[in-house]
mmCIF file of C-alpha atoms and ligand atoms in Angstrom:
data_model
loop_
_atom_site.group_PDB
_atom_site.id
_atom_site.type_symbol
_atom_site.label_atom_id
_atom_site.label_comp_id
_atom_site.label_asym_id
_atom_site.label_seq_id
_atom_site.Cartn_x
_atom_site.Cartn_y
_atom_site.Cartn_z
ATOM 1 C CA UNK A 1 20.833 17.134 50.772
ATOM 2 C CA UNK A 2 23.231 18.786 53.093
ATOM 3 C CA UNK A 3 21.603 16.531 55.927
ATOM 4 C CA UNK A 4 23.385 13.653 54.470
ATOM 5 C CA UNK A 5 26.476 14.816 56.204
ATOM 6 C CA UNK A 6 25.424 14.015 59.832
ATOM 7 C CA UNK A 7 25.938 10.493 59.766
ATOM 8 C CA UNK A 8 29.402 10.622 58.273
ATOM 9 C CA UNK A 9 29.946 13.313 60.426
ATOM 10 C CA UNK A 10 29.432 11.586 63.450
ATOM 11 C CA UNK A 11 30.768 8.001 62.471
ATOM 12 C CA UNK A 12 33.073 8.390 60.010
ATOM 13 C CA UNK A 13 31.316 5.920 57.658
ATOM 14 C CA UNK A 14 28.527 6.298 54.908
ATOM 15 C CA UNK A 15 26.351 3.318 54.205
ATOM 16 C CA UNK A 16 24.439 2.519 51.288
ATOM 17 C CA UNK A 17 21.731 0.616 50.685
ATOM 18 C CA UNK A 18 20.544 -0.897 47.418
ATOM 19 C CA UNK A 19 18.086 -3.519 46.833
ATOM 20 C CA UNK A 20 20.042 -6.394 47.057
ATOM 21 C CA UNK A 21 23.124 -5.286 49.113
ATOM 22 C CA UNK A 22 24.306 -3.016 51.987
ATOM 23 C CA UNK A 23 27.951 -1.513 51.580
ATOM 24 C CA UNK A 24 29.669 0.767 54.076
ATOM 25 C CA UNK A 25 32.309 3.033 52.954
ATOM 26 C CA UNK A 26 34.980 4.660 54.857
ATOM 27 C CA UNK A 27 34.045 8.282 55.205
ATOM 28 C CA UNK A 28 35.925 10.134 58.008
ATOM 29 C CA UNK A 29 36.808 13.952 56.438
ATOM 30 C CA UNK A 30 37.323 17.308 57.736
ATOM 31 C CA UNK A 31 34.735 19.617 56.656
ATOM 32 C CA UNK A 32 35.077 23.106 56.305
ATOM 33 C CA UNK A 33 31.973 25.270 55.182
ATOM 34 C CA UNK A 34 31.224 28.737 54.766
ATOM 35 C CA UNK A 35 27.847 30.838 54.601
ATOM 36 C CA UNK A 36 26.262 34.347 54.334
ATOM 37 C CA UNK A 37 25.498 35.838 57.592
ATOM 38 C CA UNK A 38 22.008 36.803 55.652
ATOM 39 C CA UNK A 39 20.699 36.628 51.789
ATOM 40 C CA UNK A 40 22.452 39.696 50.792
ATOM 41 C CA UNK A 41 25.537 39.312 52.860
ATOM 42 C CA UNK A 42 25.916 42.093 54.796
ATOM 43 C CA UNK A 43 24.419 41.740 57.689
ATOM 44 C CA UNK A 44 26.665 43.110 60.795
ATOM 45 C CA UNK A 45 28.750 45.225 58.335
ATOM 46 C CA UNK A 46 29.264 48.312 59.653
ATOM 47 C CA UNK A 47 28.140 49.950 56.195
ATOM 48 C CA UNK A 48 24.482 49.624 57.466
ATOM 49 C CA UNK A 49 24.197 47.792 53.863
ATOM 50 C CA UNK A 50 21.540 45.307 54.980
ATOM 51 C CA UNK A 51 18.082 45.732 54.588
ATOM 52 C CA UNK A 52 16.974 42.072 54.606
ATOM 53 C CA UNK A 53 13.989 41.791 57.713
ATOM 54 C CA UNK A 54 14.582 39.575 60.872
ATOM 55 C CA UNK A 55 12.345 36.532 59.085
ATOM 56 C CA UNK A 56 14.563 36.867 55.964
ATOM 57 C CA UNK A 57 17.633 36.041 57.552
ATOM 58 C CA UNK A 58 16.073 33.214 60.178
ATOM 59 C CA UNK A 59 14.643 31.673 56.764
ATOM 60 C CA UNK A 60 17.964 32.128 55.350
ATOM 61 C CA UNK A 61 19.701 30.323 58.061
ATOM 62 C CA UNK A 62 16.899 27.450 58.474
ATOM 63 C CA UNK A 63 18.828 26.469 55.633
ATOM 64 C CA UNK A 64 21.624 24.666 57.983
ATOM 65 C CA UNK A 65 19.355 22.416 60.440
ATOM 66 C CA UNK A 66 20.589 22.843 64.512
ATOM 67 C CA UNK A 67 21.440 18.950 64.447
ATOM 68 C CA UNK A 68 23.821 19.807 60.998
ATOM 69 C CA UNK A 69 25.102 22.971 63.007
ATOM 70 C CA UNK A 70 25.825 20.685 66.116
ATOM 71 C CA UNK A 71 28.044 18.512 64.542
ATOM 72 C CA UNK A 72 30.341 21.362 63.346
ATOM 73 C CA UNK A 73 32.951 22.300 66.258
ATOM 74 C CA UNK A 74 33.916 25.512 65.412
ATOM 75 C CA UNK A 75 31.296 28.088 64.107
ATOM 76 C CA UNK A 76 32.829 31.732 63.647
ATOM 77 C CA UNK A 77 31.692 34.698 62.337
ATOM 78 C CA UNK A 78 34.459 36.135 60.564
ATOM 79 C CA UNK A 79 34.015 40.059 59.922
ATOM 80 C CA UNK A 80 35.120 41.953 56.258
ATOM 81 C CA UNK A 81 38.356 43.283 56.590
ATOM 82 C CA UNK A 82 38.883 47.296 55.496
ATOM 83 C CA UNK A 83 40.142 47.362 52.179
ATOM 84 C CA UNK A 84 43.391 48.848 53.259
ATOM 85 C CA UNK A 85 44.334 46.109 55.729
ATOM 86 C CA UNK A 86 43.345 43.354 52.503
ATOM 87 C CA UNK A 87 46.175 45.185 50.255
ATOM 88 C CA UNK A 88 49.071 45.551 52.971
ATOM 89 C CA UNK A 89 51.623 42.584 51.957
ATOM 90 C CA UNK A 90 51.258 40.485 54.900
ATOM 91 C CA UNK A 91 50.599 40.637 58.627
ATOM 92 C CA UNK A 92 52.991 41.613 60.540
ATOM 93 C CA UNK A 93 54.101 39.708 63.717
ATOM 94 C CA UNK A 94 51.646 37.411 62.559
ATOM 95 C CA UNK A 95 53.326 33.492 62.679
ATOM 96 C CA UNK A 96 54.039 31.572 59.720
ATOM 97 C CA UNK A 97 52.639 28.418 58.587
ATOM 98 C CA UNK A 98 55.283 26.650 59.395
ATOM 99 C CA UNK A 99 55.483 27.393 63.098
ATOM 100 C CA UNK A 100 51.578 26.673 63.592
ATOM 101 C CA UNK A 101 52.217 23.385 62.108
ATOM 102 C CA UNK A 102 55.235 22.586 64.339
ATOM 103 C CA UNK A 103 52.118 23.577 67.365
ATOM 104 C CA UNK A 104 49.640 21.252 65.767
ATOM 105 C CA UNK A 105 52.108 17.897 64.803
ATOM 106 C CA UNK A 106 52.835 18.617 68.814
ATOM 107 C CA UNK A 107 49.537 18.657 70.039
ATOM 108 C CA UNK A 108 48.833 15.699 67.792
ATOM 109 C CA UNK A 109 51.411 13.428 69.076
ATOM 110 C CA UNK A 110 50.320 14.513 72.964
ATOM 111 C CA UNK A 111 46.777 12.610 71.744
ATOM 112 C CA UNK A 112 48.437 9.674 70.282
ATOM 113 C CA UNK A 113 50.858 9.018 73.108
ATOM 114 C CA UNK A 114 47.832 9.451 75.472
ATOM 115 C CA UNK A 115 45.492 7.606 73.517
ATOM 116 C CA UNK A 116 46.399 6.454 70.647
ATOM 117 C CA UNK A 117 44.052 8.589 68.750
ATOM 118 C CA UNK A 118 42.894 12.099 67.909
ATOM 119 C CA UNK A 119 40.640 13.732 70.527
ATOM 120 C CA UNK A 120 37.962 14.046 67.823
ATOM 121 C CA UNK A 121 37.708 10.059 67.984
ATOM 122 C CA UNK A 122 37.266 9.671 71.636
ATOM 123 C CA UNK A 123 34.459 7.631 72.732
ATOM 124 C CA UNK A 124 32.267 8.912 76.205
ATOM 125 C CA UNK A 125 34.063 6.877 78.276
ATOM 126 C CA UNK A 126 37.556 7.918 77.047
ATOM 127 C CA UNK A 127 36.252 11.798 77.394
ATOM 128 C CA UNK A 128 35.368 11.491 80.761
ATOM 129 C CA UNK A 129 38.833 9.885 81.833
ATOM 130 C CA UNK A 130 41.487 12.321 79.210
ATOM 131 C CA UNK A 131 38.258 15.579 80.101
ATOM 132 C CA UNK A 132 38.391 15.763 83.988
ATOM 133 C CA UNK A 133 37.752 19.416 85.181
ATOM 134 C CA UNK A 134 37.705 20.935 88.275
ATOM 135 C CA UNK A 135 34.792 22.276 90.000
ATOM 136 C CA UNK A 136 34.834 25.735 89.067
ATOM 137 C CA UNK A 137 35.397 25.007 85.343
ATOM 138 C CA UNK A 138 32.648 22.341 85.395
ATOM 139 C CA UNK A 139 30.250 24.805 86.906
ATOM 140 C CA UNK A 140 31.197 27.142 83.963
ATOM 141 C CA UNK A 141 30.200 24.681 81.299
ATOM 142 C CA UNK A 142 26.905 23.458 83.213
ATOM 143 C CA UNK A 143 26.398 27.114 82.983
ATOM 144 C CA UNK A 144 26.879 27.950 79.237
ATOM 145 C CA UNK A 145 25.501 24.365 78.496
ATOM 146 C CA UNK A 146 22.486 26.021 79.423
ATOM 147 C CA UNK A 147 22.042 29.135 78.399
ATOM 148 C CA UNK A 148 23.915 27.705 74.549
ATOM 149 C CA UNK A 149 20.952 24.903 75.251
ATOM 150 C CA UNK A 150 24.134 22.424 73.526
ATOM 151 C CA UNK A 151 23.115 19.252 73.172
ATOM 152 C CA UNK A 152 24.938 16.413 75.122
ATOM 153 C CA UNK A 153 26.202 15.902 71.533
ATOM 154 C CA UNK A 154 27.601 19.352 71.718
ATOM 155 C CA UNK A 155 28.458 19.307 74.865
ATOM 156 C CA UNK A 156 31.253 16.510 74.483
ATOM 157 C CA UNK A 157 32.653 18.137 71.368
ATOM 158 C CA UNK A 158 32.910 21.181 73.089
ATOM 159 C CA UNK A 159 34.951 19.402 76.105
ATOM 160 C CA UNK A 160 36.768 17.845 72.710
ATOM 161 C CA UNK A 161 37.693 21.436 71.598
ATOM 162 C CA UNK A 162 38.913 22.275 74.488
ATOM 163 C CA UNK A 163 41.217 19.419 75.232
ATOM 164 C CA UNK A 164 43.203 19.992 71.462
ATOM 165 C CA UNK A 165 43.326 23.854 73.068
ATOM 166 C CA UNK A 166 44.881 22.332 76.005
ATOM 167 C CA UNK A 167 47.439 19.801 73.881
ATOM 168 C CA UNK A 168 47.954 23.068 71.859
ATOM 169 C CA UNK A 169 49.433 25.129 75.000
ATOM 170 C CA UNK A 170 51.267 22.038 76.005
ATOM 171 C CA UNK A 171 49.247 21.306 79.435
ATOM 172 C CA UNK A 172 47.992 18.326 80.960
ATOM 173 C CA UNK A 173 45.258 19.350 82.645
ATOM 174 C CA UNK A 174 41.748 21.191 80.935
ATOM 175 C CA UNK A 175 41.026 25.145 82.701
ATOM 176 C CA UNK A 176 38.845 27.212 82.412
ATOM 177 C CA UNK A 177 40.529 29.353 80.139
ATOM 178 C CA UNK A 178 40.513 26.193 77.635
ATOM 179 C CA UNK A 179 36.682 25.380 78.392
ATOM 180 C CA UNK A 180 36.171 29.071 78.054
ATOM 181 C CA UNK A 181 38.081 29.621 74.342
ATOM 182 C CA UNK A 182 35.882 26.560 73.087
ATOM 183 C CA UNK A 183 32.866 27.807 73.641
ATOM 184 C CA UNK A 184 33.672 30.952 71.825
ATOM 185 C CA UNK A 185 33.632 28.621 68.835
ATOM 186 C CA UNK A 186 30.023 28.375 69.090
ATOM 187 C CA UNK A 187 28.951 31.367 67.945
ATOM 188 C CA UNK A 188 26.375 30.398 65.585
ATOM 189 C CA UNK A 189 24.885 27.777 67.877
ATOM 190 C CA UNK A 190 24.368 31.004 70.249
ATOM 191 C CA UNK A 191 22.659 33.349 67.916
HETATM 192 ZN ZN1 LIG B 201 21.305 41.269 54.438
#
């Protein structure tokens, strides 16, 4: 059922047929998922917990097909924390909400003003002109490209991540640093 999702994912509309009519619904959403790293959860903890075998966990994470996978941008794997960091009251020197936000209205209106739109709307065309990269930083994505085997699906949302990093820090122009920090978000894609 889950597979359902790609093609609102990647249009932003659902349509449904019945036998008489055809209707299309808005459907453009942010979605945020989580998973097990295997079927008992532990796998990577530093407990040595996990005993599920290699085929477990690959059957396990068949579950989320590579096209499903592909249309998520930012795939983390996001460690347990000790126990004693979970009870300290808060982070310290960590930022607040309210100053991220301030970051991300900013980087927002840099992708209006340029386009009229969010970079996760852009079409090919617009990517290439708002995504140019020098030669250096376009030999680092051909690279990883290849050895992430992304898709030229993946591929654009990557150069899509790393253009909101970009309107994050407040720069113009796409480095390698930005193309870099995107691909980081593609750790499940990579394992
Ligand atoms: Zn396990």
């Amino acid at each position: 059922m889950l597979e359902v999702l790609r093609e609102p994912l990647e249009t932003g509309q659902i349509h449904l047929s019945r036998a008489r009519q055809r209707v299309t619904y808005p459907a453009r959403f942010q979605l945020i998922a989580a998973m097990n790293p295997c079927p008992c959860g532990y796998l990577g903890d530093s407990n040595a917990r996990c005993h599920c075998s290699a085929e477990q966990v690959q059957r396990y994470r068949q579950r989320i097909s590579g096209p499903l996978l592909d249309r998520m941008d930012l795939q983390l794997s996001v460690p347990r924390l000790p126990g004693a960091d979970m009870l300290k009251p808060d982070h310290q020197g960590a930022e607040t909400s309210a100053t991220i936000r301030q970051r991300v209205e900013a980087a927002r209106q840099r992708q209006y003003a340029r386009r009229g739109k969010c970079n996760s709307q852009l079409s090919a065309t617009e990517l290439a002109e708002d995504c140019r990269l020098d030669s250096t930083t376009q030999a680092l994505l051909s690279q990883a490209a290849e050895r992430l085997q992304l898709s030229g699906r993946g591929l654009h949302r990557v150069l899509k991540v790393a253009r909101s990093i970009a309107d994050l820090g407040g720069h113009d122009d796409i480095s390698s640093a930005h193309v870099a920090e995107a691909l980081q978000y593609r750790q499940i894609t990579a394992a």
